[in-house]
Short mmCIF file of C-alpha atoms and ligand atoms in Angstrom, two decimals:
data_model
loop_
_atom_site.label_atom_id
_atom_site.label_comp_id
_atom_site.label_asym_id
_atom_site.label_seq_id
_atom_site.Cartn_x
_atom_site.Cartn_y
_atom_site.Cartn_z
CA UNK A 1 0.00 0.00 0.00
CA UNK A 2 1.30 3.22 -0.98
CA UNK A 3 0.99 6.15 1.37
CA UNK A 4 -2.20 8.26 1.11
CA UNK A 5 -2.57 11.63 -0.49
CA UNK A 6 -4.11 14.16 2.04
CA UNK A 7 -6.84 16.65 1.81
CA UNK A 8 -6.66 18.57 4.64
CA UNK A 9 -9.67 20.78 5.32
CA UNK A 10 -11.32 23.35 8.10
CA UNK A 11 -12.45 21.62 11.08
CA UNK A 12 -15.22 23.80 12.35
CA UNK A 13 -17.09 26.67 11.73
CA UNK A 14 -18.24 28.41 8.44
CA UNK A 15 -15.24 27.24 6.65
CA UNK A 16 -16.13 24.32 7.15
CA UNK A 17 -19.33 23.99 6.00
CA UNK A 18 -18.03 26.01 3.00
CA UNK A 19 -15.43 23.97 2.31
CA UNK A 20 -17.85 20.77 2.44
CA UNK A 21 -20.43 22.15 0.17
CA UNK A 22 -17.76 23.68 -2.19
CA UNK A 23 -16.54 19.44 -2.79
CA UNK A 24 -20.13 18.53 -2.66
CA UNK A 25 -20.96 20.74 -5.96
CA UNK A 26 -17.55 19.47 -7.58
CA UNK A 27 -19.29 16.03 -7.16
CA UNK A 28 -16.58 14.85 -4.01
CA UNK A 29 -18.32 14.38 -1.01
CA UNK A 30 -16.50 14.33 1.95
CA UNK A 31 -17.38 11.79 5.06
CA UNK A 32 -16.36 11.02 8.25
CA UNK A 33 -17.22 7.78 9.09
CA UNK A 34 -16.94 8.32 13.10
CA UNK A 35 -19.34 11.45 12.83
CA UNK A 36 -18.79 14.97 13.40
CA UNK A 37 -15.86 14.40 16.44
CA UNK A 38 -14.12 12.12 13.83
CA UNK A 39 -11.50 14.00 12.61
CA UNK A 40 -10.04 11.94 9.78
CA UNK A 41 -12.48 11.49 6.88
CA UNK A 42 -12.59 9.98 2.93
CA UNK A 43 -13.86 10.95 -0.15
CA UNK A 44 -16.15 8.40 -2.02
CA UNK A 45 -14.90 6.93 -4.86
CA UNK A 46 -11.42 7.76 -4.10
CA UNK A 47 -9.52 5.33 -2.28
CA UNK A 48 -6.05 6.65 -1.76
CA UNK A 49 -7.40 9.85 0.07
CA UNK A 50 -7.27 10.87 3.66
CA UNK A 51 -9.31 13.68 4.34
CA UNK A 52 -7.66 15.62 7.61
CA UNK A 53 -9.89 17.66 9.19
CA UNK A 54 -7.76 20.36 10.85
CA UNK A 55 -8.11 24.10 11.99
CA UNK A 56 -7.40 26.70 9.36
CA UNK A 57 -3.94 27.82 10.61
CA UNK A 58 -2.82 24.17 11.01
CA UNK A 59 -3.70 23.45 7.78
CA UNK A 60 -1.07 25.97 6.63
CA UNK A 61 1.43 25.25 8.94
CA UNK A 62 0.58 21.66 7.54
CA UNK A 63 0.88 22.22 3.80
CA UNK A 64 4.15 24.00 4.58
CA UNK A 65 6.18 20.92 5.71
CA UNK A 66 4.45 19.14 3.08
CA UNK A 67 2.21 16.97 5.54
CA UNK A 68 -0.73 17.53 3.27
CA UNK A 69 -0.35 17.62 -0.09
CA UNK A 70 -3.63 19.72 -0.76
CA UNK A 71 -5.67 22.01 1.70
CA UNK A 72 -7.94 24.50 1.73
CA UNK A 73 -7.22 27.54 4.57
CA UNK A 74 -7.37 31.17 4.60
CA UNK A 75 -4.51 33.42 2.14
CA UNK A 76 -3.83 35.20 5.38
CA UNK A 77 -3.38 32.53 7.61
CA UNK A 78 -1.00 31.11 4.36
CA UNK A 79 1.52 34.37 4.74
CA UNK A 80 1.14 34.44 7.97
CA UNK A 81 2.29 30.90 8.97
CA UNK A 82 4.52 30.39 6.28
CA UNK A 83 8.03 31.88 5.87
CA UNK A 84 8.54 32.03 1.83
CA UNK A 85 5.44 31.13 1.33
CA UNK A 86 5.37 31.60 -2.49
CA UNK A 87 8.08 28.87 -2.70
CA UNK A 88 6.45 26.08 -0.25
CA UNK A 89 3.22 26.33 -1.15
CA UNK A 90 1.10 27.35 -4.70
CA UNK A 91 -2.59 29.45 -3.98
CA UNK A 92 -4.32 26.92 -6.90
CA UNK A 93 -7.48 28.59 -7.01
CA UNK A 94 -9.40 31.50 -4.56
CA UNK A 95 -12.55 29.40 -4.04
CA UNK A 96 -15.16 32.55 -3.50
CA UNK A 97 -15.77 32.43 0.73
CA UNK A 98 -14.06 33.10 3.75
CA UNK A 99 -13.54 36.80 2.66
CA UNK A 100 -11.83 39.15 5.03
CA UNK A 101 -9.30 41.69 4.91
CA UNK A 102 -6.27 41.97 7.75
CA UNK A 103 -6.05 45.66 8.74
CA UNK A 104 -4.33 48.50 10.50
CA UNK A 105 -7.22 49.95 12.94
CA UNK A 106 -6.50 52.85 15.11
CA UNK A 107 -9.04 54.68 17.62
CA UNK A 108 -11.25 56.70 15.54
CA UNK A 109 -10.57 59.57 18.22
CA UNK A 110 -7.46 59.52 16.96
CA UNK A 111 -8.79 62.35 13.94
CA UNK A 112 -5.49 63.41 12.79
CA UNK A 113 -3.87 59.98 11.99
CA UNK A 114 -5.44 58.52 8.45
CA UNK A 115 -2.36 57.09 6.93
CA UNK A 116 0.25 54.75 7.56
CA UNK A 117 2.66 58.30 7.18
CA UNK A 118 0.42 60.05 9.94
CA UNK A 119 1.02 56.85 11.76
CA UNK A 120 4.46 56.66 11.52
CA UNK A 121 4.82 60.48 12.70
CA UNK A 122 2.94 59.81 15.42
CA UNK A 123 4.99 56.60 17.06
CA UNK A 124 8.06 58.74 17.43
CA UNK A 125 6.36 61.28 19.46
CA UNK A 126 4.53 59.17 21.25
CA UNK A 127 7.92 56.88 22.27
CA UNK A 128 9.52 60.78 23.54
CA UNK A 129 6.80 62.09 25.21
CA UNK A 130 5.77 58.20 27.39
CA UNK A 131 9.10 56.36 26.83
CA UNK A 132 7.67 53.58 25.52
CA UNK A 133 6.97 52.28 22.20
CA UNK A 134 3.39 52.69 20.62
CA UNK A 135 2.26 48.76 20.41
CA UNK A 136 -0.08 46.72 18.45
CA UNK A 137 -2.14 44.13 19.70
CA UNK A 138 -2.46 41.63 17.21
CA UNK A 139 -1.94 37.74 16.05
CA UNK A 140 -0.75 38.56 12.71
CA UNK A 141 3.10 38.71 13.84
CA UNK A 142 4.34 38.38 10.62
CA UNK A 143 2.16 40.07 8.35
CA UNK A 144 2.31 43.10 10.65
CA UNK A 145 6.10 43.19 11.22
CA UNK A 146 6.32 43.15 7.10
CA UNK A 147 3.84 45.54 6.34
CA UNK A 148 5.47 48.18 9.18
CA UNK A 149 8.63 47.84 7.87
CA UNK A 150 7.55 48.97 4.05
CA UNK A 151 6.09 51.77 5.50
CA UNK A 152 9.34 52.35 7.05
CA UNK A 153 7.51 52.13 11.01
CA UNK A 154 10.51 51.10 12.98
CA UNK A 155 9.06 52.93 16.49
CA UNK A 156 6.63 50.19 17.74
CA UNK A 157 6.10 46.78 19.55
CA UNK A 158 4.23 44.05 18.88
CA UNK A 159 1.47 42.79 21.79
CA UNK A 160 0.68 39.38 20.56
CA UNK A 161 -2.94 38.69 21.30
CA UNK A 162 -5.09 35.12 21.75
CA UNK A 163 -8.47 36.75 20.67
CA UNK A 164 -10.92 39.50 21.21
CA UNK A 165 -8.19 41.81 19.71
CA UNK A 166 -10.25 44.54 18.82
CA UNK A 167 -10.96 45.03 22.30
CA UNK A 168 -7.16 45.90 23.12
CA UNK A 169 -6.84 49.52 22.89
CA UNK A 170 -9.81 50.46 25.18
CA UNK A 171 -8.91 47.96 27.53
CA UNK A 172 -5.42 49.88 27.07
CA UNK A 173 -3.61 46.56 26.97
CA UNK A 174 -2.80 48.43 22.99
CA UNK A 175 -2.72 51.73 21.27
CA UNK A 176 -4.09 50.46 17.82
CA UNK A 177 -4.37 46.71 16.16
CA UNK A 178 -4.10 44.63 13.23
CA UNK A 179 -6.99 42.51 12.86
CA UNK A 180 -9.20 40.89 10.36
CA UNK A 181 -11.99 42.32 9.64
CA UNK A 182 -15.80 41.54 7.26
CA UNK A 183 -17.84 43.62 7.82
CA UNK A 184 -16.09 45.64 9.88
CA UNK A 185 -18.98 45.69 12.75
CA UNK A 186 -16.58 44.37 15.02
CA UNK A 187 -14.37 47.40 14.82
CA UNK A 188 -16.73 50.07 15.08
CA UNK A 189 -18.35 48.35 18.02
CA UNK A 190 -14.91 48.85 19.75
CA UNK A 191 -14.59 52.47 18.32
CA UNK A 192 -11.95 51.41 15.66
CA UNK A 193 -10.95 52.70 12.00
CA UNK A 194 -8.94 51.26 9.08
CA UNK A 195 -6.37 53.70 7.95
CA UNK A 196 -6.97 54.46 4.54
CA UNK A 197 -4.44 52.26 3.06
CA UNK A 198 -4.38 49.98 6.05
CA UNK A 199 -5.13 47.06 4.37
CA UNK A 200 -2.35 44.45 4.11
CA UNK A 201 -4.22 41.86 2.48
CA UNK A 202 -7.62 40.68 1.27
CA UNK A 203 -8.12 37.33 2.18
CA UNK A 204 -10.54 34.52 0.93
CA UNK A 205 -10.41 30.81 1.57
CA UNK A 206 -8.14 29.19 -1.68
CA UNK A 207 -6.99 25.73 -2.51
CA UNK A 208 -3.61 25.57 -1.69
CA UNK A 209 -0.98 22.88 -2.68
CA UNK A 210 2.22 21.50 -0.77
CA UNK A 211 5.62 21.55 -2.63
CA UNK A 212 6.97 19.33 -0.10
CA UNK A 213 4.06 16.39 -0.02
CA UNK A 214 5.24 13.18 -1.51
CA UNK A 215 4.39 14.02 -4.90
CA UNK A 216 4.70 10.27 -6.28
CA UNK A 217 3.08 9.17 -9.92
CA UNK A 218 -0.27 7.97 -7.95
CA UNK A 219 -0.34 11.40 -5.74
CA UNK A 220 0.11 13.56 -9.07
CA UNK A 221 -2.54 11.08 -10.58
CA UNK A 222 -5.44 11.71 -7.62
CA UNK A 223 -4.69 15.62 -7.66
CA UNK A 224 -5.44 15.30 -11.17
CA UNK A 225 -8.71 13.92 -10.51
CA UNK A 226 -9.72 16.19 -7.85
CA UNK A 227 -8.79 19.18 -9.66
CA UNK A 228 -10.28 17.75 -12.08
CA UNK A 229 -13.84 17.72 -10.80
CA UNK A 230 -13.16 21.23 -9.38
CA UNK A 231 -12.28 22.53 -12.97
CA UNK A 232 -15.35 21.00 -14.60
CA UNK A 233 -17.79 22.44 -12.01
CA UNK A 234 -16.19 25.77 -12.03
CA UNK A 235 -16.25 25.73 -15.90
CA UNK A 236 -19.96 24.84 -15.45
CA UNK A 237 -20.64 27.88 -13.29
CA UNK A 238 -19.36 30.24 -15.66
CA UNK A 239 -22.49 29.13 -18.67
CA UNK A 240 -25.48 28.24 -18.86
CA UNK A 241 -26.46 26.13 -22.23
CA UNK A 242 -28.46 27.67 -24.91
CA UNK A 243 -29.85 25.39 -27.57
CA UNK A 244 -31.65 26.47 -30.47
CA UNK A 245 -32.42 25.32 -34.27
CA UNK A 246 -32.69 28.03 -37.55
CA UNK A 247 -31.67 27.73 -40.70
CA UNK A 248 -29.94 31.88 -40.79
CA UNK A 249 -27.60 31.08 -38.53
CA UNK A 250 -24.18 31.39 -39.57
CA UNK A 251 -20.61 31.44 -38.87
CA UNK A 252 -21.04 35.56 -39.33
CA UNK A 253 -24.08 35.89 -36.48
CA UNK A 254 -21.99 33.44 -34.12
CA UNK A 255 -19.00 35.84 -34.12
CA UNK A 256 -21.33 38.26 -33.21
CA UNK A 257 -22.77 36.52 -30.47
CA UNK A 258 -19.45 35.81 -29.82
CA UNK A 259 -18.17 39.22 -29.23
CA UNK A 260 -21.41 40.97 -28.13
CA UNK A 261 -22.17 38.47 -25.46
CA UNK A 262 -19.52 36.37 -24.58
CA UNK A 263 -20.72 33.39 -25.78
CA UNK A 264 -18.83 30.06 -27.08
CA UNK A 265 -19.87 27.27 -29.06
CA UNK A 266 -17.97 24.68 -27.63
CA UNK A 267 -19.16 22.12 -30.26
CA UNK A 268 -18.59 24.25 -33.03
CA UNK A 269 -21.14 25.58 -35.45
CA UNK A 270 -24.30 24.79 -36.70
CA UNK A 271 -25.27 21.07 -37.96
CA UNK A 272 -26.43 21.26 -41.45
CA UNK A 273 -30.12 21.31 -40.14
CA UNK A 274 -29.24 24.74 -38.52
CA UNK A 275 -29.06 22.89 -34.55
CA UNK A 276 -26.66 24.71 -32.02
CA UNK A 277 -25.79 24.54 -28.49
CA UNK A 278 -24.35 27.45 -27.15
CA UNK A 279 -22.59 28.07 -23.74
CA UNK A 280 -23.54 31.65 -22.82
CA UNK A 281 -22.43 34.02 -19.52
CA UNK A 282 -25.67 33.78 -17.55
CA UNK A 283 -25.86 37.72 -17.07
CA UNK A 284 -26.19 37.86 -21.05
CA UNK A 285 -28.84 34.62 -21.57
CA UNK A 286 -31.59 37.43 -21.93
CA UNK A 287 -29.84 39.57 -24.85
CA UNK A 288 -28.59 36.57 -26.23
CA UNK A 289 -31.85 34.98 -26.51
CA UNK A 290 -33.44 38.30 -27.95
CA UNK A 291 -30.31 38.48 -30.76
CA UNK A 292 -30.97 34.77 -31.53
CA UNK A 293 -34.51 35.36 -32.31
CA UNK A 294 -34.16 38.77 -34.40
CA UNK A 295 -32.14 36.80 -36.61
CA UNK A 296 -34.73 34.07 -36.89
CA UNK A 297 -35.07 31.75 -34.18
CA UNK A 298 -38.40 30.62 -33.01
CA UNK A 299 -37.60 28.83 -29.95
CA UNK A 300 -34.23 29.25 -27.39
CA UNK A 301 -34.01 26.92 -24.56
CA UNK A 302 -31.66 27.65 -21.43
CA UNK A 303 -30.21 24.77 -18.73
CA UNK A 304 -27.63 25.02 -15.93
CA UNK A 305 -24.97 22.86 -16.92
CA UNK A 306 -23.33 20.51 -13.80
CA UNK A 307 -20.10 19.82 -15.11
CA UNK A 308 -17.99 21.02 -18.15
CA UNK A 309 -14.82 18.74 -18.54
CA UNK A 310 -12.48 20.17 -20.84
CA UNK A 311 -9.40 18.37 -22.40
CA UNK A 312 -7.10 21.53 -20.53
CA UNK A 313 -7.73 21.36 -17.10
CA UNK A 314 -6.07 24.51 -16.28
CA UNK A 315 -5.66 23.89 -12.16
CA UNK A 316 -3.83 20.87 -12.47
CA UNK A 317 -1.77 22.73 -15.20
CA UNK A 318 -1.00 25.31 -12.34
CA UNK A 319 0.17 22.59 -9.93
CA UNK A 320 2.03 20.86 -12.21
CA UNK A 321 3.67 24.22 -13.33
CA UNK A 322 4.50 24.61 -9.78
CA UNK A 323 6.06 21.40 -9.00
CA UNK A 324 8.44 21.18 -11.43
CA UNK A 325 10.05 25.75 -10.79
N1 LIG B 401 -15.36 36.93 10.16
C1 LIG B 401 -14.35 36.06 10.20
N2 LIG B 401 -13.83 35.69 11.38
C2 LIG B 401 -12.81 34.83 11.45
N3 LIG B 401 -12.20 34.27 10.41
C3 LIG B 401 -12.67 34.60 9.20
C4 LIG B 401 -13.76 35.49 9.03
N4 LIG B 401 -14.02 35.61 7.74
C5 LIG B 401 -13.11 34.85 7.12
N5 LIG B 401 -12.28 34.23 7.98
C6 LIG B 401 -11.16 33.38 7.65
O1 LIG B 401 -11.22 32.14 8.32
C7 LIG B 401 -9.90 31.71 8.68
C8 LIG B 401 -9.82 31.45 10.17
O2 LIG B 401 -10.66 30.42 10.47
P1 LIG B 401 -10.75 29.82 11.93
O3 LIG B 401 -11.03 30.91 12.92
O4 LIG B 401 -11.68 28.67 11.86
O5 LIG B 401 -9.30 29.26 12.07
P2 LIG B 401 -8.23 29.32 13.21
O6 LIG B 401 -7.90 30.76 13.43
O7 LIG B 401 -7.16 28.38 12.78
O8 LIG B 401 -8.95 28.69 14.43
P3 LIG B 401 -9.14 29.31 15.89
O9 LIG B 401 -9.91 30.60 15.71
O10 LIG B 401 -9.90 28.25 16.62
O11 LIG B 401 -7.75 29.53 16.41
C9 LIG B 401 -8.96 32.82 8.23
O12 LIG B 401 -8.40 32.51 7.00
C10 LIG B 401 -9.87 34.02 8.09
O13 LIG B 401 -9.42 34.96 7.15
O1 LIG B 402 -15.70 42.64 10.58
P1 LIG B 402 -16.58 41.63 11.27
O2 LIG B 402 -17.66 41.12 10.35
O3 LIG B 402 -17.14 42.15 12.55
O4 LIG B 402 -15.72 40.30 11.55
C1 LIG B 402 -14.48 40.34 12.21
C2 LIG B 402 -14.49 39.55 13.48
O5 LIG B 402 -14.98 38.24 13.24
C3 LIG B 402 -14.06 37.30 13.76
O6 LIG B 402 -14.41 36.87 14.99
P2 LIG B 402 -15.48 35.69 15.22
O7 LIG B 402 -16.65 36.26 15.93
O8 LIG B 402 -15.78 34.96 13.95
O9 LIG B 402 -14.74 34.72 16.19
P3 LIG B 402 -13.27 34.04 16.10
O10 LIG B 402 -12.29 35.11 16.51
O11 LIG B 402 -13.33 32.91 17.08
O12 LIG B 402 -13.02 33.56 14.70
C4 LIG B 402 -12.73 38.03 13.76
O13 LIG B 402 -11.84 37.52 14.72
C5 LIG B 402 -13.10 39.45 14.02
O14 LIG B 402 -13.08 39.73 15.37
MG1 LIG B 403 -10.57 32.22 14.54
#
């Protein structure tokens, strides 16, 4: 038996279900057989996969040392917990939840200070008139010590914080914080403000691969399949599928279409009896339908498509890519 490619994924939480859902609709459903307090799961219909249910910043700190070979965690939570990140581990796809941005809040009584340069002239007086360094509660260590230094903020100290961050600076524990933030109701309960271009990074959950996993022939071959599924229902998002049948349609009106509305024809034209299935950007289906039957067409017919496998699957293309810099 060959060792097992791992899927590490959230163990709790919205992520969670997120994460669960997002394999459901790619047609991989994840299952614990112990139940929820199980915390090793499969995949059915792939053998050779151990699903690792983890939290988010283990998952990264997991992925880096090549423990997992894919996971899916936070981008901030990747930077953070990962020193050269962009060399360990490859952001395969941003998978469209788990948005939030890590900021630089400060007390919104503090009416002068907007910018990271108003910020940085106030630390040094503030270190000569209390002889102490202005500090910032936050768990963001690293992402805070790199973003201070490329604003050239040398005249603070770091208060490393467990939770409830946001509640630092009136508890005076803090003078301002980096946090993450949604939508941003947290802060202004606690009288906080982003500086206007206090915002380090914008985060969302992605699928992230391992440099460092055992990346044998049957590990390549699963990711394949998994990014495979992903691919197909992510093409399938993008369209919906238009069919229709008239005899004016021509290669000249499908350019058209083509450049007016997005749309492909990913069978090619029109069979000699004037049939053609076209996959069209659902914001568009209504002008496309109208064009279709200007030009002729009595009837247009619209379906959600599942799954679109293409011959490219562009994800695994990225990993692969990866692997081998
Ligand atoms: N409103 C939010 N609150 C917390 N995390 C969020 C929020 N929105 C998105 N996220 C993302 O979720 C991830 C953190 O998830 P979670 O809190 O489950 O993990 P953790 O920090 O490892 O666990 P724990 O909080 O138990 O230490 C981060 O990537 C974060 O950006
Ligand atoms: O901008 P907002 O929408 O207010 O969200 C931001 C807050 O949400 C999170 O806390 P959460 O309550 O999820 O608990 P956690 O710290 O345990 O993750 C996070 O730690 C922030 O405090
Ligand atoms: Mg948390």
């Amino acid at each position: 038996m060959s060792a097992p490619f791992v899927l590490a994924v959230p163990s709790k939480g919205r992520l969670q279900e997120n994460t669960e859902a997002f394999f459901a609709r790619a047609g991989l459903k994840l299952s614990k057989a112990g139940g929820a307090r199980d915390y090793r799961g499969t995949i059915a219909g792939l053998d050779n996969v151990e699903v690792a249910y983890l939290s988010a910043s283990e998952i990264a700190s997991q992925l880096s040392r090549g423990f997992a070979h894919l996971g899916v965690t936070g981008e901030d939570l990747v930077h953070e917990n990962i020193a050269d990140a962009d060399n360990r581990v490859s952001l395969i796809e941003g998978l469209g939840f788990g948005y939030a941005d890590v900021v630089v809040a400060v007390p919104q009584a503090w009416i002068d200070v907007r910018t990271m340069a108003d910020l940085d002239d106030v630390t040094t007086g503030f270190r000569e008139q209390h002889h102490m360094r202005m500090r910032v509660a936050t768990k963001f260590v690293n992402l805070t010590r790199a973003f201070f230094q490329s604003h050239g903020i040398t005249d603070y100290r770091i208060v490393e914080s467990a939770g409830a961050t946001e509640g630092a600076p009136a508890a005076g524990s803090a003078e301002l914080i980096v946090d993450i933030t949604t939508t941003g109701a947290t802060l202004a309960a606690n009288g906080l403000r982003v500086l206007d271009d206090g915002v380090i990074l914008r985060s969302q959950a992605n699928l992230v691969a391992s440099r460092e996993a055992d990346w044998s022939p049957q590990a390549r071959e699963t990711a394949r399949v998994i990014l495979d599924h992903i691919a197909a229902r992510a093409r399938a998002n993008k369209y919906r599928e238009v069919r229709t049948r008239f005899r004016q349609c021509d290669a000249a009106l499908l350019g058209e279409a083509h450049s007016r509305f997005g749309v492909e024809a990913p069978f090619g034209g029109p069979t000699s009896s004037g049939m053609l299935t076209l996959h069209c950007p659902p914001g568009q289906l209504y002008a496309l339908a109208s064009f279709l039957r200007e030009h002729g067409a009595e009837t247009v017919s619209v379906v959600s498509l599942d799954y679109v496998f293409d011959r490219e699957n562009p994800l695994f293309a990225k990993l692969e890519a990866f692997l081998r810099r």
